[in-house]
Amino acid sequence: MSDAAVWDEARRRIQAAYDPALVRGAGHRLADLLAGHLTALQAGDGCVLPWRRPPESVAEACRMLERGPGTDLSAESLLERFAELVTEMLRRGIHLHHPRYVGHQVPASVPVAGLFDAVGSVTNQCMAIYEMGPWATAAEWAMVQELGRAIGWQPGHFSGLVTHGGSLANFTALLTARNVTLGDAWERGLARDGPPPVMVVHADAHYCVSRSAGMLGLGTNQVLRVPLDARRRMDPNQLDEMLRGLRATGQRIVAAVACSCSTPVGAFDPLPDIADVCRRHDVWLHVDAAHGGAACLSTRHRHLVSGLERADSLVWDAHKMLFMPALCAFVFYRDTSHRFETFRQVAPYLFDPTAPALVEFDSGLRAVECTKRSAAFGLWGAWALFGPQLFADLVDVTFELGQVLYQKLLAAPDFEPVHEPQCNIVVFRHLPETLRDAPPEQLGRFQMDLRRRLIESGEFYLVSTNIDGVGALRVTIINPLTTSDHLDQLLDALRDHGRHLLAER
Ligand SMILES: Cc1ncc(COP(=O)(O)O)c(C=O)c1O
């Protein structure tokens, strides 16, 4: 074949991939497949998790890649294949929109939000500099303003950004805290005379907080855990005592990290008291509000986050209780002058000195990412479409279901709640008659085995946790279409699988 013919062939193949008609056809097919999928799930059809062992799933995904030479690139064939692949994706993924999904803090997302995200993906709107993502930047800024106002701040005084997930958001905020509180750590590192700096954290803080300490060069041993009260909230008196002791010995303190709410049981810290303590000792207060920040939008539950506006920095994940597709996590600074403290670094080829006013809008100066996905389109679109009331409703309905489940557990002699829930996270244990007097390890082991058995059956998806060293079941009601009946079915399913498990032993 001549060179010209080779290039013609390559162009023909590329043209098939970029054909707008294919996008139109695929889009129509996609819309029908997604609507059918969601309709079936909302009716409670099928399983929650189509469990397969990982090697089987990987082998199947590899098999689907097999496309020999001479692949048929006709529009008809591509559409057929597209529909087959999407059907497999829908069939094999976990079904978060199934009302019996009560698992991790990953929501049954507002479906249409994913379509706004898809516009960003199909047209590849990304950020780093304003010019490359003018509308992505605008959407992100608009949401920073809305959420900042909901926290209780005045426009112009605070700043925020979106990053890829709660872990990165916490890391970003704590890096800022480190740079501000230690003065020259960005330039000189942490080596100094005297004891190394510490970070003082809620004893149940998410693991990404101590991971951040490792990444920040503080060292995970420098993470000091503040004891909790009876409801597993950070105890402000203990915090006070700890900070007083640290200040008395001249120890440098990067931040105190509180939770709104904690991951294991969803406990909301008493922020006004904690903020008072931090102010007294002149300590940066960071609040991990990845899950509970959404309570700011609910009249009924706003009291849980009272005092959040006093945090120096906080994180709030839209891909948790704002019911957005992953990932969309906000970092906020109460004092806007802190926004460029995270990275005291300029890459001149990106950040144009001829247009200094634009630098403010170049996300790359404030985010870990250089190229950054346009992660706020889903939230911006859903907010513009439905208004803020939708988000208040989602919080109210799911938090209420947490109480409904708690009442059911209290009423059932074979279940035991581990705590009184403050939100939609509920931790409990199943206590069949025969295990009433079992030692804690055996009881904990039973919860873990029971959970594995139930999720592999596909009937429900829930998670497990470990409270004071003993295994427990953990539910997050994060599908607003879950009902009280589904929660009854959950307890029945646990009883059923528990009986079989015990019979096999
Ligand atoms: C309180 C809290 N912070 C941070 C995270 C980490 O967020 P991500 O999974 O988005 O990194 C989680 C995750 O569940 C969390 O519960």
Short mmCIF file of C-alpha atoms and ligand atoms in Angstrom, two decimals:
data_model
loop_
_atom_site.label_atom_id
_atom_site.label_comp_id
_atom_site.label_asym_id
_atom_site.label_seq_id
_atom_site.Cartn_x
_atom_site.Cartn_y
_atom_site.Cartn_z
CA MET A 1 0.00 0.00 0.00
CA SER A 2 1.33 3.50 -0.84
CA ASP A 3 2.03 6.01 1.92
CA ALA A 4 -0.90 8.12 0.74
CA ALA A 5 -3.22 5.15 0.99
CA VAL A 6 -1.95 4.35 4.51
CA TRP A 7 -2.69 7.92 5.61
CA ASP A 8 -6.11 7.81 4.00
CA GLU A 9 -6.91 4.65 5.94
CA ALA A 10 -5.73 6.21 9.21
CA ARG A 11 -7.85 9.30 8.56
CA ARG A 12 -10.87 7.17 7.75
CA ARG A 13 -10.50 5.34 11.08
CA ILE A 14 -10.04 8.60 12.98
CA GLN A 15 -13.05 10.14 11.24
CA ALA A 16 -15.19 7.22 12.43
CA ALA A 17 -14.16 7.94 16.03
CA TYR A 18 -14.93 11.66 15.74
CA ASP A 19 -18.15 11.36 13.74
CA PRO A 20 -20.82 13.65 15.30
CA ALA A 21 -23.50 11.31 13.92
CA LEU A 22 -22.03 8.54 16.08
CA VAL A 23 -22.31 10.80 19.12
CA ARG A 24 -25.93 11.50 18.26
CA GLY A 25 -26.81 7.82 17.80
CA ALA A 26 -24.79 6.71 20.82
CA GLY A 27 -26.32 9.48 22.92
CA HIS A 28 -29.83 8.34 22.08
CA ARG A 29 -29.00 4.72 22.83
CA LEU A 30 -27.28 5.77 26.04
CA ALA A 31 -30.27 7.79 27.21
CA ASP A 32 -32.60 4.82 26.64
CA LEU A 33 -30.26 2.36 28.34
CA LEU A 34 -29.71 4.60 31.37
CA ALA A 35 -33.40 5.37 31.79
CA GLY A 36 -34.27 1.65 31.56
CA HIS A 37 -31.53 0.78 34.03
CA LEU A 38 -32.64 3.39 36.58
CA THR A 39 -36.30 2.43 36.19
CA ALA A 40 -35.52 -1.20 36.95
CA LEU A 41 -33.32 -0.33 39.92
CA GLN A 42 -35.87 2.05 41.40
CA ALA A 43 -38.43 -0.75 41.24
CA GLY A 44 -36.02 -2.79 43.34
CA ASP A 45 -35.34 -5.29 40.53
CA GLY A 46 -32.21 -7.40 40.49
CA CYS A 47 -29.28 -7.37 42.84
CA VAL A 48 -27.34 -4.51 44.39
CA LEU A 49 -23.86 -5.88 43.78
CA PRO A 50 -23.40 -8.41 40.98
CA TRP A 51 -20.58 -10.05 42.91
CA ARG A 52 -17.77 -11.67 40.95
CA ARG A 53 -14.30 -12.46 42.13
CA PRO A 54 -11.80 -9.80 40.89
CA PRO A 55 -9.88 -12.06 38.45
CA GLU A 56 -13.14 -13.08 36.77
CA SER A 57 -14.15 -9.44 36.33
CA VAL A 58 -10.72 -8.49 34.97
CA ALA A 59 -10.73 -11.45 32.55
CA GLU A 60 -14.14 -10.43 31.28
CA ALA A 61 -13.08 -6.78 30.83
CA CYS A 62 -9.99 -7.98 28.91
CA ARG A 63 -12.11 -10.24 26.72
CA MET A 64 -14.26 -7.30 25.71
CA LEU A 65 -11.19 -5.45 24.47
CA GLU A 66 -10.55 -8.07 21.82
CA ARG A 67 -11.11 -6.40 18.47
CA GLY A 68 -9.20 -8.08 15.70
CA PRO A 69 -7.76 -6.26 12.69
CA GLY A 70 -10.33 -5.22 10.15
CA THR A 71 -12.76 -4.05 12.81
CA ASP A 72 -16.02 -2.98 11.22
CA LEU A 73 -16.15 0.81 11.65
CA SER A 74 -19.50 1.34 9.99
CA ALA A 75 -21.82 3.57 12.01
CA GLU A 76 -24.28 0.71 12.41
CA SER A 77 -21.68 -1.69 13.77
CA LEU A 78 -20.18 0.90 16.12
CA LEU A 79 -23.58 1.77 17.54
CA GLU A 80 -24.38 -1.88 18.08
CA ARG A 81 -21.07 -2.43 19.84
CA PHE A 82 -21.46 0.77 21.89
CA ALA A 83 -24.84 -0.41 23.17
CA GLU A 84 -23.39 -3.85 24.03
CA LEU A 85 -20.54 -2.31 26.00
CA VAL A 86 -22.76 0.13 27.88
CA THR A 87 -25.17 -2.70 28.69
CA GLU A 88 -22.29 -4.67 30.19
CA MET A 89 -21.10 -1.66 32.18
CA LEU A 90 -24.56 -1.15 33.63
CA ARG A 91 -24.99 -4.84 34.36
CA ARG A 92 -21.65 -5.40 36.03
CA GLY A 93 -21.22 -2.29 38.14
CA ILE A 94 -22.45 -1.84 41.68
CA HIS A 95 -25.98 -0.49 41.64
CA LEU A 96 -25.92 2.53 43.91
CA HIS A 97 -29.38 3.54 42.68
CA HIS A 98 -30.87 0.33 44.02
CA PRO A 99 -32.88 1.20 47.16
CA ARG A 100 -31.20 -1.71 48.96
CA TYR A 101 -27.81 -0.03 48.62
CA VAL A 102 -27.01 1.25 52.12
CA GLY A 103 -23.23 1.08 51.96
CA HIS A 104 -20.32 3.50 51.86
CA GLN A 105 -20.67 7.28 51.84
CA VAL A 106 -21.00 7.21 48.06
CA PRO A 107 -24.49 8.26 47.03
CA ALA A 108 -27.13 7.23 44.58
CA SER A 109 -26.21 10.40 42.70
CA VAL A 110 -28.77 12.78 41.19
CA PRO A 111 -28.79 11.11 37.76
CA VAL A 112 -29.02 14.21 35.62
CA ALA A 113 -25.94 15.66 37.36
CA GLY A 114 -23.95 12.97 35.56
CA LEU A 115 -25.21 14.33 32.26
CA PHE A 116 -23.84 17.78 33.04
CA ASP A 117 -20.55 16.10 33.90
CA ALA A 118 -20.78 14.25 30.59
CA VAL A 119 -20.95 17.57 28.70
CA GLY A 120 -17.67 18.49 30.38
CA SER A 121 -16.18 15.11 29.48
CA VAL A 122 -17.34 14.95 25.88
CA THR A 123 -16.02 18.45 25.19
CA ASN A 124 -13.02 17.93 27.52
CA GLN A 125 -13.40 21.10 29.54
CA CYS A 126 -10.58 21.14 32.04
CA MET A 127 -8.84 23.58 34.28
CA ALA A 128 -5.44 24.79 35.47
CA ILE A 129 -5.71 28.13 33.77
CA TYR A 130 -8.86 30.14 33.26
CA GLU A 131 -8.42 30.28 29.48
CA MET A 132 -8.57 26.50 29.18
CA GLY A 133 -11.72 26.15 31.27
CA PRO A 134 -13.56 29.47 31.35
CA TRP A 135 -16.97 27.96 32.01
CA ALA A 136 -15.65 25.16 34.22
CA THR A 137 -13.96 27.85 36.32
CA ALA A 138 -17.10 29.97 36.39
CA ALA A 139 -19.26 27.01 37.47
CA GLU A 140 -16.78 26.12 40.22
CA TRP A 141 -16.62 29.72 41.46
CA ALA A 142 -20.40 30.00 41.45
CA MET A 143 -20.67 26.90 43.64
CA VAL A 144 -17.90 28.10 45.95
CA GLN A 145 -19.95 31.27 46.46
CA GLU A 146 -23.21 29.38 47.11
CA LEU A 147 -21.70 26.89 49.56
CA GLY A 148 -19.60 29.56 51.26
CA ARG A 149 -22.73 31.60 51.88
CA ALA A 150 -24.44 28.48 53.26
CA ILE A 151 -21.52 28.02 55.68
CA GLY A 152 -22.27 31.53 56.91
CA TRP A 153 -19.52 33.62 55.32
CA GLN A 154 -19.71 36.98 53.58
CA PRO A 155 -18.85 37.14 49.87
CA GLY A 156 -15.36 38.44 49.24
CA HIS A 157 -13.98 37.37 52.61
CA PHE A 158 -13.50 33.62 52.05
CA SER A 159 -12.19 31.52 49.21
CA GLY A 160 -12.53 27.97 48.00
CA LEU A 161 -11.71 25.50 45.29
CA VAL A 162 -12.74 22.09 44.05
CA THR A 163 -10.40 19.14 44.10
CA HIS A 164 -10.49 15.42 43.38
CA GLY A 165 -11.92 13.96 46.55
CA GLY A 166 -12.07 14.44 50.28
CA SER A 167 -8.62 12.98 50.89
CA LEU A 168 -6.94 15.42 48.52
CA ALA A 169 -9.11 18.22 49.89
CA ASN A 170 -7.98 17.52 53.47
CA PHE A 171 -4.37 17.27 52.32
CA THR A 172 -4.62 20.60 50.47
CA ALA A 173 -6.15 22.42 53.44
CA LEU A 174 -3.64 20.92 55.88
CA LEU A 175 -0.77 21.87 53.61
CA THR A 176 -2.03 25.44 53.74
CA ALA A 177 -2.32 25.21 57.52
CA ARG A 178 1.24 23.87 57.75
CA ASN A 179 2.62 26.68 55.58
CA VAL A 180 0.80 29.39 57.48
CA THR A 181 1.39 28.10 60.99
CA LEU A 182 5.03 27.05 60.52
CA GLY A 183 5.99 30.15 58.55
CA ASP A 184 8.72 28.92 56.24
CA ALA A 185 8.15 25.17 55.99
CA TRP A 186 7.39 25.44 52.27
CA GLU A 187 10.85 26.84 51.57
CA ARG A 188 12.98 25.31 54.33
CA GLY A 189 11.24 22.09 55.17
CA LEU A 190 10.55 21.02 58.72
CA ALA A 191 14.07 20.59 60.10
CA ARG A 192 14.52 22.92 63.09
CA ASP A 193 15.86 22.80 66.59
CA GLY A 194 13.34 21.69 69.17
CA PRO A 195 10.58 19.15 69.08
CA PRO A 196 8.90 18.40 65.73
CA PRO A 197 5.50 19.97 65.06
CA VAL A 198 2.30 18.08 65.78
CA MET A 199 -1.24 17.86 64.49
CA VAL A 200 -4.03 17.34 67.00
CA VAL A 201 -6.97 15.37 65.62
CA HIS A 202 -10.34 13.85 66.46
CA ALA A 203 -9.57 10.29 67.60
CA ASP A 204 -11.87 8.87 64.89
CA ALA A 205 -10.64 11.17 62.09
CA HIS A 206 -10.61 9.63 58.63
CA TYR A 207 -7.34 7.89 57.81
CA CYS A 208 -6.59 10.50 55.14
CA VAL A 209 -5.82 12.96 57.95
CA SER A 210 -2.90 10.97 59.35
CA ARG A 211 -1.93 10.09 55.79
CA SER A 212 -1.76 13.86 55.16
CA ALA A 213 0.55 14.20 58.17
CA GLY A 214 2.83 11.62 56.55
CA MET A 215 2.73 13.40 53.20
CA LEU A 216 3.30 16.81 54.79
CA GLY A 217 6.53 15.61 56.31
CA LEU A 218 5.21 15.88 59.85
CA GLY A 219 5.21 12.12 60.31
CA THR A 220 2.26 10.05 61.39
CA ASN A 221 3.71 9.73 64.90
CA GLN A 222 3.16 13.46 65.26
CA VAL A 223 -0.60 13.00 65.01
CA LEU A 224 -2.05 13.30 68.50
CA ARG A 225 -5.54 11.94 68.97
CA VAL A 226 -7.97 13.84 71.16
CA PRO A 227 -10.14 11.54 73.27
CA LEU A 228 -13.87 11.40 72.53
CA ASP A 229 -16.96 11.85 74.66
CA ALA A 230 -19.66 9.21 75.15
CA ARG A 231 -21.13 9.99 71.70
CA ARG A 232 -17.73 9.68 70.04
CA ARG A 233 -17.42 13.47 69.51
CA MET A 234 -14.18 15.30 70.16
CA ASP A 235 -14.16 16.37 73.79
CA PRO A 236 -13.35 20.13 73.94
CA ASN A 237 -12.02 19.84 77.51
CA GLN A 238 -9.57 17.16 76.46
CA LEU A 239 -8.58 19.29 73.48
CA ASP A 240 -8.06 22.26 75.77
CA GLU A 241 -5.87 20.24 78.11
CA MET A 242 -3.82 18.82 75.25
CA LEU A 243 -3.25 22.21 73.59
CA ARG A 244 -2.35 23.82 76.92
CA GLY A 245 0.26 21.12 77.53
CA LEU A 246 1.69 21.51 74.05
CA ARG A 247 1.87 25.29 74.25
CA ALA A 248 3.49 25.06 77.71
CA THR A 249 6.37 23.06 76.21
CA GLY A 250 6.66 25.32 73.17
CA GLN A 251 5.63 22.62 70.75
CA ARG A 252 4.59 23.86 67.29
CA ILE A 253 1.01 22.93 66.38
CA VAL A 254 0.02 22.75 62.72
CA ALA A 255 -3.73 22.39 63.25
CA ALA A 256 -6.52 20.90 65.29
CA VAL A 257 -8.74 18.72 63.12
CA ALA A 258 -12.40 18.32 64.06
CA CYS A 259 -15.11 16.30 62.30
CA SER A 260 -18.53 17.25 60.96
CA CYS A 261 -19.11 14.38 61.03
CA SER A 262 -16.80 11.48 61.84
CA THR A 263 -16.64 8.56 59.45
CA PRO A 264 -17.25 5.57 61.76
CA VAL A 265 -20.51 6.67 63.44
CA GLY A 266 -21.32 10.07 61.92
CA ALA A 267 -20.65 12.06 65.12
CA PHE A 268 -20.74 15.87 64.80
CA ASP A 269 -18.19 17.64 66.99
CA PRO A 270 -19.29 20.58 69.21
CA LEU A 271 -17.67 23.17 66.97
CA PRO A 272 -18.46 26.35 68.94
CA ASP A 273 -16.62 24.97 71.99
CA ILE A 274 -13.80 23.60 69.88
CA ALA A 275 -13.44 26.93 68.06
CA ASP A 276 -13.25 28.71 71.45
CA VAL A 277 -10.48 26.37 72.57
CA CYS A 278 -8.55 26.85 69.32
CA ARG A 279 -8.86 30.62 69.55
CA ARG A 280 -7.66 30.57 73.18
CA HIS A 281 -4.51 28.68 72.18
CA ASP A 282 -4.11 30.38 68.79
CA VAL A 283 -4.41 27.11 66.86
CA TRP A 284 -5.59 26.69 63.26
CA LEU A 285 -8.94 24.90 63.24
CA HIS A 286 -9.56 22.58 60.31
CA VAL A 287 -12.93 20.84 60.05
CA ASP A 288 -13.42 17.71 57.98
CA ALA A 289 -17.03 18.30 56.93
CA ALA A 290 -16.71 15.95 53.96
CA HIS A 291 -19.93 14.19 54.90
CA GLY A 292 -21.80 16.60 57.14
CA GLY A 293 -21.18 19.93 55.40
CA ALA A 294 -24.47 19.40 53.59
CA ALA A 295 -26.30 19.97 56.87
CA CYS A 296 -25.63 23.70 56.24
CA LEU A 297 -28.36 23.54 53.61
CA SER A 298 -31.02 22.01 55.86
CA THR A 299 -33.07 24.17 58.21
CA ARG A 300 -33.83 21.07 60.27
CA HIS A 301 -30.20 19.95 60.72
CA ARG A 302 -28.19 23.15 60.46
CA HIS A 303 -27.64 23.16 64.21
CA LEU A 304 -25.31 20.15 63.78
CA VAL A 305 -22.77 22.35 61.97
CA SER A 306 -23.18 25.45 64.07
CA GLY A 307 -19.69 26.92 64.48
CA LEU A 308 -18.46 25.61 61.12
CA GLU A 309 -18.11 29.25 60.01
CA ARG A 310 -15.36 29.66 62.62
CA ALA A 311 -13.07 27.07 60.99
CA ASP A 312 -9.89 28.41 59.40
CA SER A 313 -10.23 25.73 56.75
CA LEU A 314 -12.72 23.01 55.99
CA VAL A 315 -13.56 20.41 53.39
CA TRP A 316 -17.00 19.54 52.08
CA ASP A 317 -17.54 16.71 49.57
CA ALA A 318 -20.30 17.22 47.04
CA HIS A 319 -19.91 13.54 46.08
CA LYS A 320 -21.18 12.52 49.48
CA MET A 321 -24.24 14.30 50.89
CA LEU A 322 -24.83 16.63 47.95
CA PHE A 323 -25.49 13.44 45.98
CA MET A 324 -23.10 14.24 43.15
CA PRO A 325 -21.19 11.72 41.07
CA ALA A 326 -17.59 11.30 42.24
CA LEU A 327 -15.43 13.28 42.51
CA CYS A 328 -16.24 16.81 43.59
CA ALA A 329 -14.73 18.00 46.87
CA PHE A 330 -14.56 21.58 48.10
CA VAL A 331 -11.77 23.14 50.17
CA PHE A 332 -12.61 26.41 51.91
CA TYR A 333 -10.55 29.05 53.71
CA ARG A 334 -12.33 31.47 56.01
CA ASP A 335 -9.68 34.12 55.34
CA THR A 336 -9.22 34.67 51.64
CA SER A 337 -5.64 35.83 52.16
CA HIS A 338 -4.68 32.20 52.80
CA ARG A 339 -5.59 31.00 49.32
CA PHE A 340 -2.11 31.24 47.81
CA GLU A 341 -0.29 29.92 50.90
CA THR A 342 -0.74 26.29 49.80
CA PHE A 343 1.87 26.54 47.04
CA ARG A 344 4.21 29.46 47.22
CA GLN A 345 5.33 28.70 43.75
CA VAL A 346 4.75 30.15 40.30
CA ALA A 347 5.12 28.42 36.97
CA PRO A 348 5.46 31.45 34.66
CA TYR A 349 4.67 29.56 31.48
CA LEU A 350 1.24 28.84 32.87
CA PHE A 351 0.49 31.89 34.90
CA ASP A 352 0.72 34.86 32.62
CA PRO A 353 2.27 38.05 34.12
CA THR A 354 0.66 40.06 31.30
CA ALA A 355 -2.78 39.39 32.75
CA PRO A 356 -2.37 39.43 36.54
CA ALA A 357 -6.11 39.83 37.17
CA LEU A 358 -6.66 36.40 35.64
CA VAL A 359 -4.30 34.64 38.05
CA GLU A 360 -7.04 34.71 40.62
CA PHE A 361 -9.01 32.38 38.35
CA ASP A 362 -6.16 30.02 37.47
CA SER A 363 -6.98 26.96 39.59
CA GLY A 364 -3.48 25.52 39.16
CA LEU A 365 -2.10 28.06 41.63
CA ARG A 366 -4.25 26.73 44.45
CA ALA A 367 -4.89 23.05 43.65
CA VAL A 368 -2.52 20.08 43.74
CA GLU A 369 -3.63 19.23 40.22
CA CYS A 370 -2.27 20.99 37.18
CA THR A 371 -4.81 19.73 34.64
CA LYS A 372 -8.00 19.37 36.63
CA ARG A 373 -11.29 17.81 35.61
CA SER A 374 -14.26 20.18 35.46
CA ALA A 375 -15.59 18.55 38.58
CA ALA A 376 -18.26 21.09 39.55
CA PHE A 377 -20.44 20.89 36.43
CA GLY A 378 -22.74 18.25 37.92
CA LEU A 379 -23.39 20.28 41.05
CA TRP A 380 -23.70 23.56 39.22
CA GLY A 381 -26.17 22.04 36.73
CA ALA A 382 -28.28 20.26 39.35
CA TRP A 383 -28.34 23.36 41.56
CA ALA A 384 -29.37 25.55 38.61
CA LEU A 385 -32.05 23.03 37.59
CA PHE A 386 -33.63 22.15 40.93
CA GLY A 387 -32.52 24.91 43.28
CA PRO A 388 -31.04 24.48 46.76
CA GLN A 389 -34.23 22.95 48.18
CA LEU A 390 -33.39 19.61 46.54
CA PHE A 391 -30.21 19.40 48.59
CA ALA A 392 -32.02 20.25 51.82
CA ASP A 393 -34.59 17.55 50.99
CA LEU A 394 -31.90 14.95 50.33
CA VAL A 395 -30.32 15.66 53.71
CA ASP A 396 -33.64 15.71 55.55
CA VAL A 397 -34.96 12.49 54.04
CA THR A 398 -31.80 10.46 54.52
CA PHE A 399 -31.09 11.76 58.05
CA GLU A 400 -34.70 10.92 58.96
CA LEU A 401 -34.21 7.38 57.67
CA GLY A 402 -31.23 7.09 60.01
CA GLN A 403 -33.63 7.72 62.91
CA VAL A 404 -36.17 5.27 61.48
CA LEU A 405 -33.55 2.54 61.38
CA TYR A 406 -32.39 3.41 64.89
CA GLN A 407 -35.94 3.02 66.23
CA LYS A 408 -36.28 -0.35 64.51
CA LEU A 409 -33.01 -1.52 66.08
CA LEU A 410 -34.13 -0.41 69.53
CA ALA A 411 -37.37 -2.30 69.09
CA ALA A 412 -35.72 -5.53 67.89
CA PRO A 413 -34.39 -7.80 70.67
CA ASP A 414 -31.90 -9.41 68.28
CA PHE A 415 -30.25 -6.14 67.23
CA GLU A 416 -28.24 -3.65 69.19
CA PRO A 417 -27.46 -0.09 68.02
CA VAL A 418 -23.90 0.93 68.91
CA HIS A 419 -24.83 4.64 69.16
CA GLU A 420 -27.68 7.06 68.75
CA PRO A 421 -27.26 8.37 65.20
CA GLN A 422 -26.96 12.09 64.49
CA CYS A 423 -27.34 11.64 60.75
CA ASN A 424 -27.72 8.88 58.16
CA ILE A 425 -24.83 6.73 59.41
CA VAL A 426 -26.02 3.96 61.73
CA VAL A 427 -23.80 1.35 63.36
CA PHE A 428 -25.21 -1.74 65.01
CA ARG A 429 -24.74 -5.43 65.67
CA HIS A 430 -26.95 -8.43 65.08
CA LEU A 431 -27.23 -10.48 68.26
CA PRO A 432 -28.95 -13.81 67.59
CA GLU A 433 -30.02 -15.68 70.72
CA THR A 434 -27.13 -18.16 70.48
CA LEU A 435 -24.52 -15.36 70.48
CA ARG A 436 -25.91 -13.43 73.44
CA ASP A 437 -23.05 -14.45 75.71
CA ALA A 438 -20.37 -14.83 73.06
CA PRO A 439 -17.01 -13.10 73.68
CA PRO A 440 -16.57 -9.78 71.81
CA GLU A 441 -14.11 -11.23 69.24
CA GLN A 442 -16.60 -13.92 68.27
CA LEU A 443 -19.46 -11.43 68.09
CA GLY A 444 -17.38 -9.04 65.99
CA ARG A 445 -16.24 -11.83 63.68
CA PHE A 446 -19.86 -12.86 63.20
CA GLN A 447 -20.82 -9.34 62.03
CA MET A 448 -17.99 -9.35 59.47
CA ASP A 449 -18.86 -12.80 58.13
CA LEU A 450 -22.52 -11.91 58.04
CA ARG A 451 -21.85 -8.75 56.09
CA ARG A 452 -19.67 -10.57 53.54
CA ARG A 453 -22.32 -13.19 53.05
CA LEU A 454 -25.08 -10.64 52.59
CA ILE A 455 -23.23 -8.44 50.09
CA GLU A 456 -22.15 -11.44 48.02
CA SER A 457 -25.80 -12.54 47.86
CA GLY A 458 -26.52 -9.21 46.12
CA GLU A 459 -29.60 -8.56 48.26
CA PHE A 460 -28.15 -5.58 50.13
CA TYR A 461 -24.92 -3.68 50.22
CA LEU A 462 -23.77 -2.43 53.61
CA VAL A 463 -20.34 -2.09 55.22
CA SER A 464 -18.64 -3.10 58.41
CA THR A 465 -16.58 -1.17 60.88
CA ASN A 466 -14.75 -1.68 64.10
CA ILE A 467 -15.90 0.09 67.26
CA ASP A 468 -13.56 -0.20 70.23
CA GLY A 469 -11.95 -3.22 68.63
CA VAL A 470 -15.18 -5.13 68.01
CA GLY A 471 -16.64 -5.61 64.52
CA ALA A 472 -20.02 -4.04 63.77
CA LEU A 473 -22.35 -3.46 60.83
CA ARG A 474 -22.49 0.03 59.38
CA VAL A 475 -25.19 1.46 57.20
CA THR A 476 -25.21 4.82 55.43
CA ILE A 477 -28.62 5.60 54.02
CA ILE A 478 -27.44 7.52 51.02
CA ASN A 479 -30.04 6.56 48.49
CA PRO A 480 -33.04 8.85 49.07
CA LEU A 481 -35.31 6.24 47.46
CA THR A 482 -34.62 3.75 50.25
CA THR A 483 -37.73 3.43 52.43
CA SER A 484 -38.64 2.19 55.88
CA ASP A 485 -39.79 -1.10 54.26
CA HIS A 486 -36.35 -1.65 52.78
CA LEU A 487 -34.88 -1.22 56.26
CA ASP A 488 -37.25 -3.90 57.61
CA GLN A 489 -36.10 -6.12 54.76
CA LEU A 490 -32.49 -5.41 55.72
CA LEU A 491 -33.00 -6.66 59.26
CA ASP A 492 -34.85 -9.73 57.95
CA ALA A 493 -32.07 -10.46 55.46
CA LEU A 494 -29.48 -10.21 58.25
CA ARG A 495 -31.52 -12.59 60.40
CA ASP A 496 -31.85 -15.01 57.53
CA HIS A 497 -28.20 -15.05 56.54
CA GLY A 498 -27.21 -15.08 60.21
CA ARG A 499 -29.24 -18.24 60.80
CA HIS A 500 -27.58 -19.99 57.88
CA LEU A 501 -24.15 -18.85 58.95
CA LEU A 502 -24.63 -20.18 62.46
CA ALA A 503 -26.10 -23.44 61.17
CA GLU A 504 -22.97 -24.04 59.06
CA ARG A 505 -20.62 -23.59 62.00
C1 LIG B 1 -15.01 12.34 57.06
C2 LIG B 1 -14.32 11.92 55.78
N1 LIG B 1 -13.27 12.61 55.33
C3 LIG B 1 -12.63 12.27 54.21
C4 LIG B 1 -13.02 11.17 53.48
C5 LIG B 1 -12.26 10.80 52.24
O1 LIG B 1 -12.96 11.25 51.11
P1 LIG B 1 -12.65 10.68 49.67
O2 LIG B 1 -13.05 9.25 49.69
O3 LIG B 1 -13.47 11.52 48.75
O4 LIG B 1 -11.18 10.84 49.42
C6 LIG B 1 -14.09 10.41 53.91
C7 LIG B 1 -14.52 9.23 53.16
O5 LIG B 1 -15.44 8.54 53.49
C8 LIG B 1 -14.77 10.79 55.10
O6 LIG B 1 -15.80 10.10 55.58
#
